[in-house]
Amino acid sequence: MKTTLEKAMMLGIGLAAAGKEQIELTVGELVKKGEVGRLEARALAEKLIHRKEEEEQRMEERITERVQAILSEQNLAALEEIKQLKLRVLVLEQSKGLNN
């Protein structure tokens, strides 16, 4: 039989996929089975929700970094670079009197 800590660790692994409601339901089940007390359950749920939010942030950062690396490797312009180029073209057009 798995300990409460092991179950919490397993739940932690799936935090990115689990929603707040799912975490609360899982912790509620632990309470019903008597594996966690009510006071402990609230603290556990809050801790797991906090860990989920942190993991989501880390995943978002890793995805952003990877996408930027892929764009860089493929020599594709990022949206910010395109905006800067548009601004430069606009300034050049205005300085040469080429307004549309």
mmCIF file with all atom_site columns, N, CA, C and O in Angstrom, residues 43-91:
data_model
loop_
_atom_site.group_PDB
_atom_site.id
_atom_site.type_symbol
_atom_site.label_atom_id
_atom_site.label_alt_id
_atom_site.label_comp_id
_atom_site.label_asym_id
_atom_site.label_entity_id
_atom_site.label_seq_id
_atom_site.pdbx_PDB_ins_code
_atom_site.Cartn_x
_atom_site.Cartn_y
_atom_site.Cartn_z
_atom_site.occupancy
_atom_site.B_iso_or_equiv
_atom_site.pdbx_formal_charge
_atom_site.auth_seq_id
_atom_site.auth_comp_id
_atom_site.auth_asym_id
_atom_site.auth_atom_id
_atom_site.pdbx_PDB_model_num
ATOM 1   N N  . ALA A 1 43 ? -4.095 21.909 3.591   1.00 0.00 ? 43 ALA A N  1
ATOM 2   C CA . ALA A 1 43 ? -2.714 22.333 3.365   1.00 0.00 ? 43 ALA A CA 1
ATOM 3   C C  . ALA A 1 43 ? -2.110 21.582 2.180   1.00 0.00 ? 43 ALA A C  1
ATOM 4   O O  . ALA A 1 43 ? -1.406 22.174 1.358   1.00 0.00 ? 43 ALA A O  1
ATOM 5   N N  . LEU A 1 44 ? -2.408 20.283 2.083   1.00 0.00 ? 44 LEU A N  1
ATOM 6   C CA . LEU A 1 44 ? -1.895 19.478 0.972   1.00 0.00 ? 44 LEU A CA 1
ATOM 7   C C  . LEU A 1 44 ? -2.448 19.980 -0.356  1.00 0.00 ? 44 LEU A C  1
ATOM 8   O O  . LEU A 1 44 ? -1.701 20.145 -1.322  1.00 0.00 ? 44 LEU A O  1
ATOM 9   N N  . ALA A 1 45 ? -3.751 20.246 -0.396  1.00 0.00 ? 45 ALA A N  1
ATOM 10  C CA . ALA A 1 45 ? -4.368 20.740 -1.627  1.00 0.00 ? 45 ALA A CA 1
ATOM 11  C C  . ALA A 1 45 ? -3.754 22.077 -2.039  1.00 0.00 ? 45 ALA A C  1
ATOM 12  O O  . ALA A 1 45 ? -3.419 22.279 -3.214  1.00 0.00 ? 45 ALA A O  1
ATOM 13  N N  . GLU A 1 46 ? -3.586 22.983 -1.098  1.00 0.00 ? 46 GLU A N  1
ATOM 14  C CA . GLU A 1 46 ? -2.999 24.293 -1.414  1.00 0.00 ? 46 GLU A CA 1
ATOM 15  C C  . GLU A 1 46 ? -1.565 24.129 -1.919  1.00 0.00 ? 46 GLU A C  1
ATOM 16  O O  . GLU A 1 46 ? -1.159 24.799 -2.864  1.00 0.00 ? 46 GLU A O  1
ATOM 17  N N  . LYS A 1 47 ? -0.815 23.242 -1.279  1.00 0.00 ? 47 LYS A N  1
ATOM 18  C CA . LYS A 1 47 ? 0.567  23.006 -1.695  1.00 0.00 ? 47 LYS A CA 1
ATOM 19  C C  . LYS A 1 47 ? 0.615  22.438 -3.115  1.00 0.00 ? 47 LYS A C  1
ATOM 20  O O  . LYS A 1 47 ? 1.412  22.869 -3.950  1.00 0.00 ? 47 LYS A O  1
ATOM 21  N N  . LEU A 1 48 ? -0.251 21.480 -3.406  1.00 0.00 ? 48 LEU A N  1
ATOM 22  C CA . LEU A 1 48 ? -0.260 20.866 -4.738  1.00 0.00 ? 48 LEU A CA 1
ATOM 23  C C  . LEU A 1 48 ? -0.719 21.851 -5.806  1.00 0.00 ? 48 LEU A C  1
ATOM 24  O O  . LEU A 1 48 ? -0.181 21.863 -6.918  1.00 0.00 ? 48 LEU A O  1
ATOM 25  N N  . ILE A 1 49 ? -1.692 22.677 -5.475  1.00 0.00 ? 49 ILE A N  1
ATOM 26  C CA . ILE A 1 49 ? -2.151 23.693 -6.436  1.00 0.00 ? 49 ILE A CA 1
ATOM 27  C C  . ILE A 1 49 ? -1.034 24.689 -6.707  1.00 0.00 ? 49 ILE A C  1
ATOM 28  O O  . ILE A 1 49 ? -0.788 25.069 -7.860  1.00 0.00 ? 49 ILE A O  1
ATOM 29  N N  . HIS A 1 50 ? -0.320 25.074 -5.662  1.00 0.00 ? 50 HIS A N  1
ATOM 30  C CA . HIS A 1 50 ? 0.819  25.991 -5.831  1.00 0.00 ? 50 HIS A CA 1
ATOM 31  C C  . HIS A 1 50 ? 1.892  25.340 -6.704  1.00 0.00 ? 50 HIS A C  1
ATOM 32  O O  . HIS A 1 50 ? 2.438  25.983 -7.614  1.00 0.00 ? 50 HIS A O  1
ATOM 33  N N  . ARG A 1 51 ? 2.191  24.076 -6.452  1.00 0.00 ? 51 ARG A N  1
ATOM 34  C CA . ARG A 1 51 ? 3.188  23.361 -7.260  1.00 0.00 ? 51 ARG A CA 1
ATOM 35  C C  . ARG A 1 51 ? 2.725  23.254 -8.710  1.00 0.00 ? 51 ARG A C  1
ATOM 36  O O  . ARG A 1 51 ? 3.528  23.366 -9.633  1.00 0.00 ? 51 ARG A O  1
ATOM 37  N N  . LYS A 1 52 ? 1.430  23.044 -8.921  1.00 0.00 ? 52 LYS A N  1
ATOM 38  C CA . LYS A 1 52 ? 0.881  22.973 -10.278 1.00 0.00 ? 52 LYS A CA 1
ATOM 39  C C  . LYS A 1 52 ? 1.111  24.291 -11.008 1.00 0.00 ? 52 LYS A C  1
ATOM 40  O O  . LYS A 1 52 ? 1.558  24.309 -12.149 1.00 0.00 ? 52 LYS A O  1
ATOM 41  N N  . GLU A 1 53 ? 0.822  25.399 -10.334 1.00 0.00 ? 53 GLU A N  1
ATOM 42  C CA . GLU A 1 53 ? 1.001  26.709 -10.951 1.00 0.00 ? 53 GLU A CA 1
ATOM 43  C C  . GLU A 1 53 ? 2.468  26.970 -11.269 1.00 0.00 ? 53 GLU A C  1
ATOM 44  O O  . GLU A 1 53 ? 2.786  27.506 -12.340 1.00 0.00 ? 53 GLU A O  1
ATOM 45  N N  . GLU A 1 54 ? 3.354  26.577 -10.364 1.00 0.00 ? 54 GLU A N  1
ATOM 46  C CA . GLU A 1 54 ? 4.789  26.739 -10.619 1.00 0.00 ? 54 GLU A CA 1
ATOM 47  C C  . GLU A 1 54 ? 5.224  25.895 -11.812 1.00 0.00 ? 54 GLU A C  1
ATOM 48  O O  . GLU A 1 54 ? 5.997  26.352 -12.662 1.00 0.00 ? 54 GLU A O  1
ATOM 49  N N  . GLU A 1 55 ? 4.735  24.663 -11.882 1.00 0.00 ? 55 GLU A N  1
ATOM 50  C CA . GLU A 1 55 ? 5.106  23.776 -12.985 1.00 0.00 ? 55 GLU A CA 1
ATOM 51  C C  . GLU A 1 55 ? 4.573  24.306 -14.310 1.00 0.00 ? 55 GLU A C  1
ATOM 52  O O  . GLU A 1 55 ? 5.257  24.253 -15.329 1.00 0.00 ? 55 GLU A O  1
ATOM 53  N N  . GLU A 1 56 ? 3.367  24.846 -14.309 1.00 0.00 ? 56 GLU A N  1
ATOM 54  C CA . GLU A 1 56 ? 2.820  25.447 -15.528 1.00 0.00 ? 56 GLU A CA 1
ATOM 55  C C  . GLU A 1 56 ? 3.706  26.593 -15.999 1.00 0.00 ? 56 GLU A C  1
ATOM 56  O O  . GLU A 1 56 ? 3.969  26.730 -17.194 1.00 0.00 ? 56 GLU A O  1
ATOM 57  N N  . GLN A 1 57 ? 4.158  27.425 -15.058 1.00 0.00 ? 57 GLN A N  1
ATOM 58  C CA . GLN A 1 57 ? 5.032  28.551 -15.400 1.00 0.00 ? 57 GLN A CA 1
ATOM 59  C C  . GLN A 1 57 ? 6.341  28.055 -15.988 1.00 0.00 ? 57 GLN A C  1
ATOM 60  O O  . GLN A 1 57 ? 6.819  28.576 -16.997 1.00 0.00 ? 57 GLN A O  1
ATOM 61  N N  . ARG A 1 58 ? 6.931  27.036 -15.353 1.00 0.00 ? 58 ARG A N  1
ATOM 62  C CA . ARG A 1 58 ? 8.202  26.482 -15.865 1.00 0.00 ? 58 ARG A CA 1
ATOM 63  C C  . ARG A 1 58 ? 8.017  25.887 -17.256 1.00 0.00 ? 58 ARG A C  1
ATOM 64  O O  . ARG A 1 58 ? 8.859  26.078 -18.140 1.00 0.00 ? 58 ARG A O  1
ATOM 65  N N  . MET A 1 59 ? 6.907  25.178 -17.470 1.00 0.00 ? 59 MET A N  1
ATOM 66  C CA . MET A 1 59 ? 6.663  24.600 -18.789 1.00 0.00 ? 59 MET A CA 1
ATOM 67  C C  . MET A 1 59 ? 6.493  25.691 -19.836 1.00 0.00 ? 59 MET A C  1
ATOM 68  O O  . MET A 1 59 ? 7.016  25.582 -20.941 1.00 0.00 ? 59 MET A O  1
ATOM 69  N N  . GLU A 1 60 ? 5.758  26.729 -19.486 1.00 0.00 ? 60 GLU A N  1
ATOM 70  C CA . GLU A 1 60 ? 5.550  27.834 -20.422 1.00 0.00 ? 60 GLU A CA 1
ATOM 71  C C  . GLU A 1 60 ? 6.882  28.477 -20.799 1.00 0.00 ? 60 GLU A C  1
ATOM 72  O O  . GLU A 1 60 ? 7.130  28.777 -21.966 1.00 0.00 ? 60 GLU A O  1
ATOM 73  N N  . GLU A 1 61 ? 7.754  28.673 -19.804 1.00 0.00 ? 61 GLU A N  1
ATOM 74  C CA . GLU A 1 61 ? 9.068  29.257 -20.069 1.00 0.00 ? 61 GLU A CA 1
ATOM 75  C C  . GLU A 1 61 ? 9.898  28.343 -20.968 1.00 0.00 ? 61 GLU A C  1
ATOM 76  O O  . GLU A 1 61 ? 10.555 28.811 -21.900 1.00 0.00 ? 61 GLU A O  1
ATOM 77  N N  . ARG A 1 62 ? 9.869  27.031 -20.687 1.00 0.00 ? 62 ARG A N  1
ATOM 78  C CA . ARG A 1 62 ? 10.634 26.091 -21.517 1.00 0.00 ? 62 ARG A CA 1
ATOM 79  C C  . ARG A 1 62 ? 10.110 26.052 -22.943 1.00 0.00 ? 62 ARG A C  1
ATOM 80  O O  . ARG A 1 62 ? 10.891 26.013 -23.894 1.00 0.00 ? 62 ARG A O  1
ATOM 81  N N  . ILE A 1 63 ? 8.800  26.088 -23.097 1.00 0.00 ? 63 ILE A N  1
ATOM 82  C CA . ILE A 1 63 ? 8.214  26.076 -24.441 1.00 0.00 ? 63 ILE A CA 1
ATOM 83  C C  . ILE A 1 63 ? 8.596  27.342 -25.191 1.00 0.00 ? 63 ILE A C  1
ATOM 84  O O  . ILE A 1 63 ? 8.992  27.288 -26.360 1.00 0.00 ? 63 ILE A O  1
ATOM 85  N N  . THR A 1 64 ? 8.504  28.490 -24.522 1.00 0.00 ? 64 THR A N  1
ATOM 86  C CA . THR A 1 64 ? 8.866  29.760 -25.154 1.00 0.00 ? 64 THR A CA 1
ATOM 87  C C  . THR A 1 64 ? 10.327 29.749 -25.579 1.00 0.00 ? 64 THR A C  1
ATOM 88  O O  . THR A 1 64 ? 10.654 30.149 -26.710 1.00 0.00 ? 64 THR A O  1
ATOM 89  N N  . GLU A 1 65 ? 11.204 29.280 -24.697 1.00 0.00 ? 65 GLU A N  1
ATOM 90  C CA . GLU A 1 65 ? 12.629 29.202 -25.034 1.00 0.00 ? 65 GLU A CA 1
ATOM 91  C C  . GLU A 1 65 ? 12.860 28.293 -26.234 1.00 0.00 ? 65 GLU A C  1
ATOM 92  O O  . GLU A 1 65 ? 13.639 28.611 -27.127 1.00 0.00 ? 65 GLU A O  1
ATOM 93  N N  . ARG A 1 66 ? 12.180 27.159 -26.259 1.00 0.00 ? 66 ARG A N  1
ATOM 94  C CA . ARG A 1 66 ? 12.368 26.202 -27.354 1.00 0.00 ? 66 ARG A CA 1
ATOM 95  C C  . ARG A 1 66 ? 11.857 26.770 -28.674 1.00 0.00 ? 66 ARG A C  1
ATOM 96  O O  . ARG A 1 66 ? 12.501 26.627 -29.705 1.00 0.00 ? 66 ARG A O  1
ATOM 97  N N  . VAL A 1 67 ? 10.701 27.415 -28.633 1.00 0.00 ? 67 VAL A N  1
ATOM 98  C CA . VAL A 1 67 ? 10.151 28.015 -29.858 1.00 0.00 ? 67 VAL A CA 1
ATOM 99  C C  . VAL A 1 67 ? 11.095 29.096 -30.376 1.00 0.00 ? 67 VAL A C  1
ATOM 100 O O  . VAL A 1 67 ? 11.376 29.168 -31.577 1.00 0.00 ? 67 VAL A O  1
ATOM 101 N N  . GLN A 1 68 ? 11.626 29.914 -29.475 1.00 0.00 ? 68 GLN A N  1
ATOM 102 C CA . GLN A 1 68 ? 12.563 30.953 -29.889 1.00 0.00 ? 68 GLN A CA 1
ATOM 103 C C  . GLN A 1 68 ? 13.827 30.335 -30.485 1.00 0.00 ? 68 GLN A C  1
ATOM 104 O O  . GLN A 1 68 ? 14.355 30.841 -31.481 1.00 0.00 ? 68 GLN A O  1
ATOM 105 N N  . ALA A 1 69 ? 14.285 29.247 -29.910 1.00 0.00 ? 69 ALA A N  1
ATOM 106 C CA . ALA A 1 69 ? 15.472 28.572 -30.448 1.00 0.00 ? 69 ALA A CA 1
ATOM 107 C C  . ALA A 1 69 ? 15.193 28.020 -31.838 1.00 0.00 ? 69 ALA A C  1
ATOM 108 O O  . ALA A 1 69 ? 16.027 28.145 -32.746 1.00 0.00 ? 69 ALA A O  1
ATOM 109 N N  . ILE A 1 70 ? 14.024 27.435 -32.024 1.00 0.00 ? 70 ILE A N  1
ATOM 110 C CA . ILE A 1 70 ? 13.662 26.894 -33.339 1.00 0.00 ? 70 ILE A CA 1
ATOM 111 C C  . ILE A 1 70 ? 13.568 28.016 -34.368 1.00 0.00 ? 70 ILE A C  1
ATOM 112 O O  . ILE A 1 70 ? 14.077 27.884 -35.490 1.00 0.00 ? 70 ILE A O  1
ATOM 113 N N  . LEU A 1 71 ? 12.929 29.122 -33.993 1.00 0.00 ? 71 LEU A N  1
ATOM 114 C CA . LEU A 1 71 ? 12.832 30.260 -34.905 1.00 0.00 ? 71 LEU A CA 1
ATOM 115 C C  . LEU A 1 71 ? 14.216 30.769 -35.275 1.00 0.00 ? 71 LEU A C  1
ATOM 116 O O  . LEU A 1 71 ? 14.487 31.082 -36.438 1.00 0.00 ? 71 LEU A O  1
ATOM 117 N N  . SER A 1 72 ? 15.085 30.834 -34.304 1.00 0.00 ? 72 SER A N  1
ATOM 118 C CA . SER A 1 72 ? 16.448 31.300 -34.538 1.00 0.00 ? 72 SER A CA 1
ATOM 119 C C  . SER A 1 72 ? 17.199 30.340 -35.464 1.00 0.00 ? 72 SER A C  1
ATOM 120 O O  . SER A 1 72 ? 17.884 30.769 -36.396 1.00 0.00 ? 72 SER A O  1
ATOM 121 N N  . GLU A 1 73 ? 17.047 29.045 -35.210 1.00 0.00 ? 73 GLU A N  1
ATOM 122 C CA . GLU A 1 73 ? 17.724 28.038 -36.043 1.00 0.00 ? 73 GLU A CA 1
ATOM 123 C C  . GLU A 1 73 ? 17.234 28.082 -37.484 1.00 0.00 ? 73 GLU A C  1
ATOM 124 O O  . GLU A 1 73 ? 17.997 27.839 -38.412 1.00 0.00 ? 73 GLU A O  1
ATOM 125 N N  . GLN A 1 74 ? 15.961 28.393 -37.667 1.00 0.00 ? 74 GLN A N  1
ATOM 126 C CA . GLN A 1 74 ? 15.372 28.417 -39.005 1.00 0.00 ? 74 GLN A CA 1
ATOM 127 C C  . GLN A 1 74 ? 15.492 29.783 -39.668 1.00 0.00 ? 74 GLN A C  1
ATOM 128 O O  . GLN A 1 74 ? 14.997 29.983 -40.765 1.00 0.00 ? 74 GLN A O  1
ATOM 129 N N  . ASN A 1 75 ? 16.134 30.715 -38.969 1.00 0.00 ? 75 ASN A N  1
ATOM 130 C CA . ASN A 1 75 ? 16.277 32.086 -39.457 1.00 0.00 ? 75 ASN A CA 1
ATOM 131 C C  . ASN A 1 75 ? 14.926 32.724 -39.776 1.00 0.00 ? 75 ASN A C  1
ATOM 132 O O  . ASN A 1 75 ? 14.774 33.434 -40.756 1.00 0.00 ? 75 ASN A O  1
ATOM 133 N N  . LEU A 1 76 ? 13.937 32.443 -38.936 1.00 0.00 ? 76 LEU A N  1
ATOM 134 C CA . LEU A 1 76 ? 12.621 33.043 -39.088 1.00 0.00 ? 76 LEU A CA 1
ATOM 135 C C  . LEU A 1 76 ? 12.536 34.269 -38.192 1.00 0.00 ? 76 LEU A C  1
ATOM 136 O O  . LEU A 1 76 ? 13.045 34.276 -37.074 1.00 0.00 ? 76 LEU A O  1
ATOM 137 N N  . ALA A 1 77 ? 11.870 35.290 -38.677 1.00 0.00 ? 77 ALA A N  1
ATOM 138 C CA . ALA A 1 77 ? 11.734 36.520 -37.907 1.00 0.00 ? 77 ALA A CA 1
ATOM 139 C C  . ALA A 1 77 ? 10.655 36.356 -36.848 1.00 0.00 ? 77 ALA A C  1
ATOM 140 O O  . ALA A 1 77 ? 9.600  35.776 -37.103 1.00 0.00 ? 77 ALA A O  1
ATOM 141 N N  . ALA A 1 78 ? 10.920 36.860 -35.688 1.00 0.00 ? 78 ALA A N  1
ATOM 142 C CA . ALA A 1 78 ? 9.929  36.876 -34.617 1.00 0.00 ? 78 ALA A CA 1
ATOM 143 C C  . ALA A 1 78 ? 9.015  38.079 -34.820 1.00 0.00 ? 78 ALA A C  1
ATOM 144 O O  . ALA A 1 78 ? 9.367  39.038 -35.518 1.00 0.00 ? 78 ALA A O  1
ATOM 145 N N  . LEU A 1 79 ? 7.842  38.050 -34.227 1.00 0.00 ? 79 LEU A N  1
ATOM 146 C CA . LEU A 1 79 ? 6.870  39.121 -34.371 1.00 0.00 ? 79 LEU A CA 1
ATOM 147 C C  . LEU A 1 79 ? 7.462  40.472 -33.969 1.00 0.00 ? 79 LEU A C  1
ATOM 148 O O  . LEU A 1 79 ? 7.260  41.470 -34.656 1.00 0.00 ? 79 LEU A O  1
ATOM 149 N N  . GLU A 1 80 ? 8.217  40.505 -32.899 1.00 0.00 ? 80 GLU A N  1
ATOM 150 C CA . GLU A 1 80 ? 8.827  41.753 -32.454 1.00 0.00 ? 80 GLU A CA 1
ATOM 151 C C  . GLU A 1 80 ? 9.798  42.286 -33.505 1.00 0.00 ? 80 GLU A C  1
ATOM 152 O O  . GLU A 1 80 ? 9.850  43.500 -33.753 1.00 0.00 ? 80 GLU A O  1
ATOM 153 N N  . GLU A 1 81 ? 10.562 41.407 -34.126 1.00 0.00 ? 81 GLU A N  1
ATOM 154 C CA . GLU A 1 81 ? 11.495 41.837 -35.175 1.00 0.00 ? 81 GLU A CA 1
ATOM 155 C C  . GLU A 1 81 ? 10.738 42.407 -36.372 1.00 0.00 ? 81 GLU A C  1
ATOM 156 O O  . GLU A 1 81 ? 11.155 43.417 -36.960 1.00 0.00 ? 81 GLU A O  1
ATOM 157 N N  . ILE A 1 82 ? 9.622  41.794 -36.716 1.00 0.00 ? 82 ILE A N  1
ATOM 158 C CA . ILE A 1 82 ? 8.811  42.284 -37.837 1.00 0.00 ? 82 ILE A CA 1
ATOM 159 C C  . ILE A 1 82 ? 8.240  43.658 -37.510 1.00 0.00 ? 82 ILE A C  1
ATOM 160 O O  . ILE A 1 82 ? 8.252  44.570 -38.348 1.00 0.00 ? 82 ILE A O  1
ATOM 161 N N  . LYS A 1 83 ? 7.771  43.848 -36.282 1.00 0.00 ? 83 LYS A N  1
ATOM 162 C CA . LYS A 1 83 ? 7.250  45.149 -35.868 1.00 0.00 ? 83 LYS A CA 1
ATOM 163 C C  . LYS A 1 83 ? 8.332  46.217 -35.957 1.00 0.00 ? 83 LYS A C  1
ATOM 164 O O  . LYS A 1 83 ? 8.086  47.336 -36.421 1.00 0.00 ? 83 LYS A O  1
ATOM 165 N N  . GLN A 1 84 ? 9.551  45.884 -35.518 1.00 0.00 ? 84 GLN A N  1
ATOM 166 C CA . GLN A 1 84 ? 10.659 46.837 -35.578 1.00 0.00 ? 84 GLN A CA 1
ATOM 167 C C  . GLN A 1 84 ? 10.997 47.183 -37.025 1.00 0.00 ? 84 GLN A C  1
ATOM 168 O O  . GLN A 1 84 ? 11.261 48.345 -37.349 1.00 0.00 ? 84 GLN A O  1
ATOM 169 N N  . LEU A 1 85 ? 10.982 46.193 -37.895 1.00 0.00 ? 85 LEU A N  1
ATOM 170 C CA . LEU A 1 85 ? 11.268 46.446 -39.311 1.00 0.00 ? 85 LEU A CA 1
ATOM 171 C C  . LEU A 1 85 ? 10.186 47.312 -39.948 1.00 0.00 ? 85 LEU A C  1
ATOM 172 O O  . LEU A 1 85 ? 10.497 48.216 -40.736 1.00 0.00 ? 85 LEU A O  1
ATOM 173 N N  . LYS A 1 86 ? 8.933  47.071 -39.626 1.00 0.00 ? 86 LYS A N  1
ATOM 174 C CA . LYS A 1 86 ? 7.841  47.898 -40.144 1.00 0.00 ? 86 LYS A CA 1
ATOM 175 C C  . LYS A 1 86 ? 8.011  49.349 -39.711 1.00 0.00 ? 86 LYS A C  1
ATOM 176 O O  . LYS A 1 86 ? 7.792  50.266 -40.501 1.00 0.00 ? 86 LYS A O  1
ATOM 177 N N  . LEU A 1 87 ? 8.390  49.524 -38.461 1.00 0.00 ? 87 LEU A N  1
ATOM 178 C CA . LEU A 1 87 ? 8.599  50.870 -37.946 1.00 0.00 ? 87 LEU A CA 1
ATOM 179 C C  . LEU A 1 87 ? 9.745  51.555 -38.683 1.00 0.00 ? 87 LEU A C  1
ATOM 180 O O  . LEU A 1 87 ? 9.640  52.718 -39.062 1.00 0.00 ? 87 LEU A O  1
ATOM 181 N N  . ARG A 1 88 ? 10.823 50.821 -38.915 1.00 0.00 ? 88 ARG A N  1
ATOM 182 C CA . ARG A 1 88 ? 11.965 51.397 -39.645 1.00 0.00 ? 88 ARG A CA 1
ATOM 183 C C  . ARG A 1 88 ? 11.570 51.786 -41.068 1.00 0.00 ? 88 ARG A C  1
ATOM 184 O O  . ARG A 1 88 ? 11.959 52.848 -41.565 1.00 0.00 ? 88 ARG A O  1
ATOM 185 N N  . VAL A 1 89 ? 10.783 50.941 -41.729 1.00 0.00 ? 89 VAL A N  1
ATOM 186 C CA . VAL A 1 89 ? 10.335 51.233 -43.093 1.00 0.00 ? 89 VAL A CA 1
ATOM 187 C C  . VAL A 1 89 ? 9.455  52.480 -43.085 1.00 0.00 ? 89 VAL A C  1
ATOM 188 O O  . VAL A 1 89 ? 9.603  53.365 -43.939 1.00 0.00 ? 89 VAL A O  1
ATOM 189 N N  . LEU A 1 90 ? 8.558  52.564 -42.109 1.00 0.00 ? 90 LEU A N  1
ATOM 190 C CA . LEU A 1 90 ? 7.675  53.723 -42.000 1.00 0.00 ? 90 LEU A CA 1
ATOM 191 C C  . LEU A 1 90 ? 8.484  55.007 -41.818 1.00 0.00 ? 90 LEU A C  1
ATOM 192 O O  . LEU A 1 90 ? 8.227  56.019 -42.480 1.00 0.00 ? 90 LEU A O  1
ATOM 193 N N  . VAL A 1 91 ? 9.470  54.971 -40.941 1.00 0.00 ? 91 VAL A N  1
ATOM 194 C CA . VAL A 1 91 ? 10.322 56.132 -40.702 1.00 0.00 ? 91 VAL A CA 1
ATOM 195 C C  . VAL A 1 91 ? 11.060 56.513 -41.976 1.00 0.00 ? 91 VAL A C  1
ATOM 196 O O  . VAL A 1 91 ? 11.145 57.692 -42.344 1.00 0.00 ? 91 VAL A O  1
#
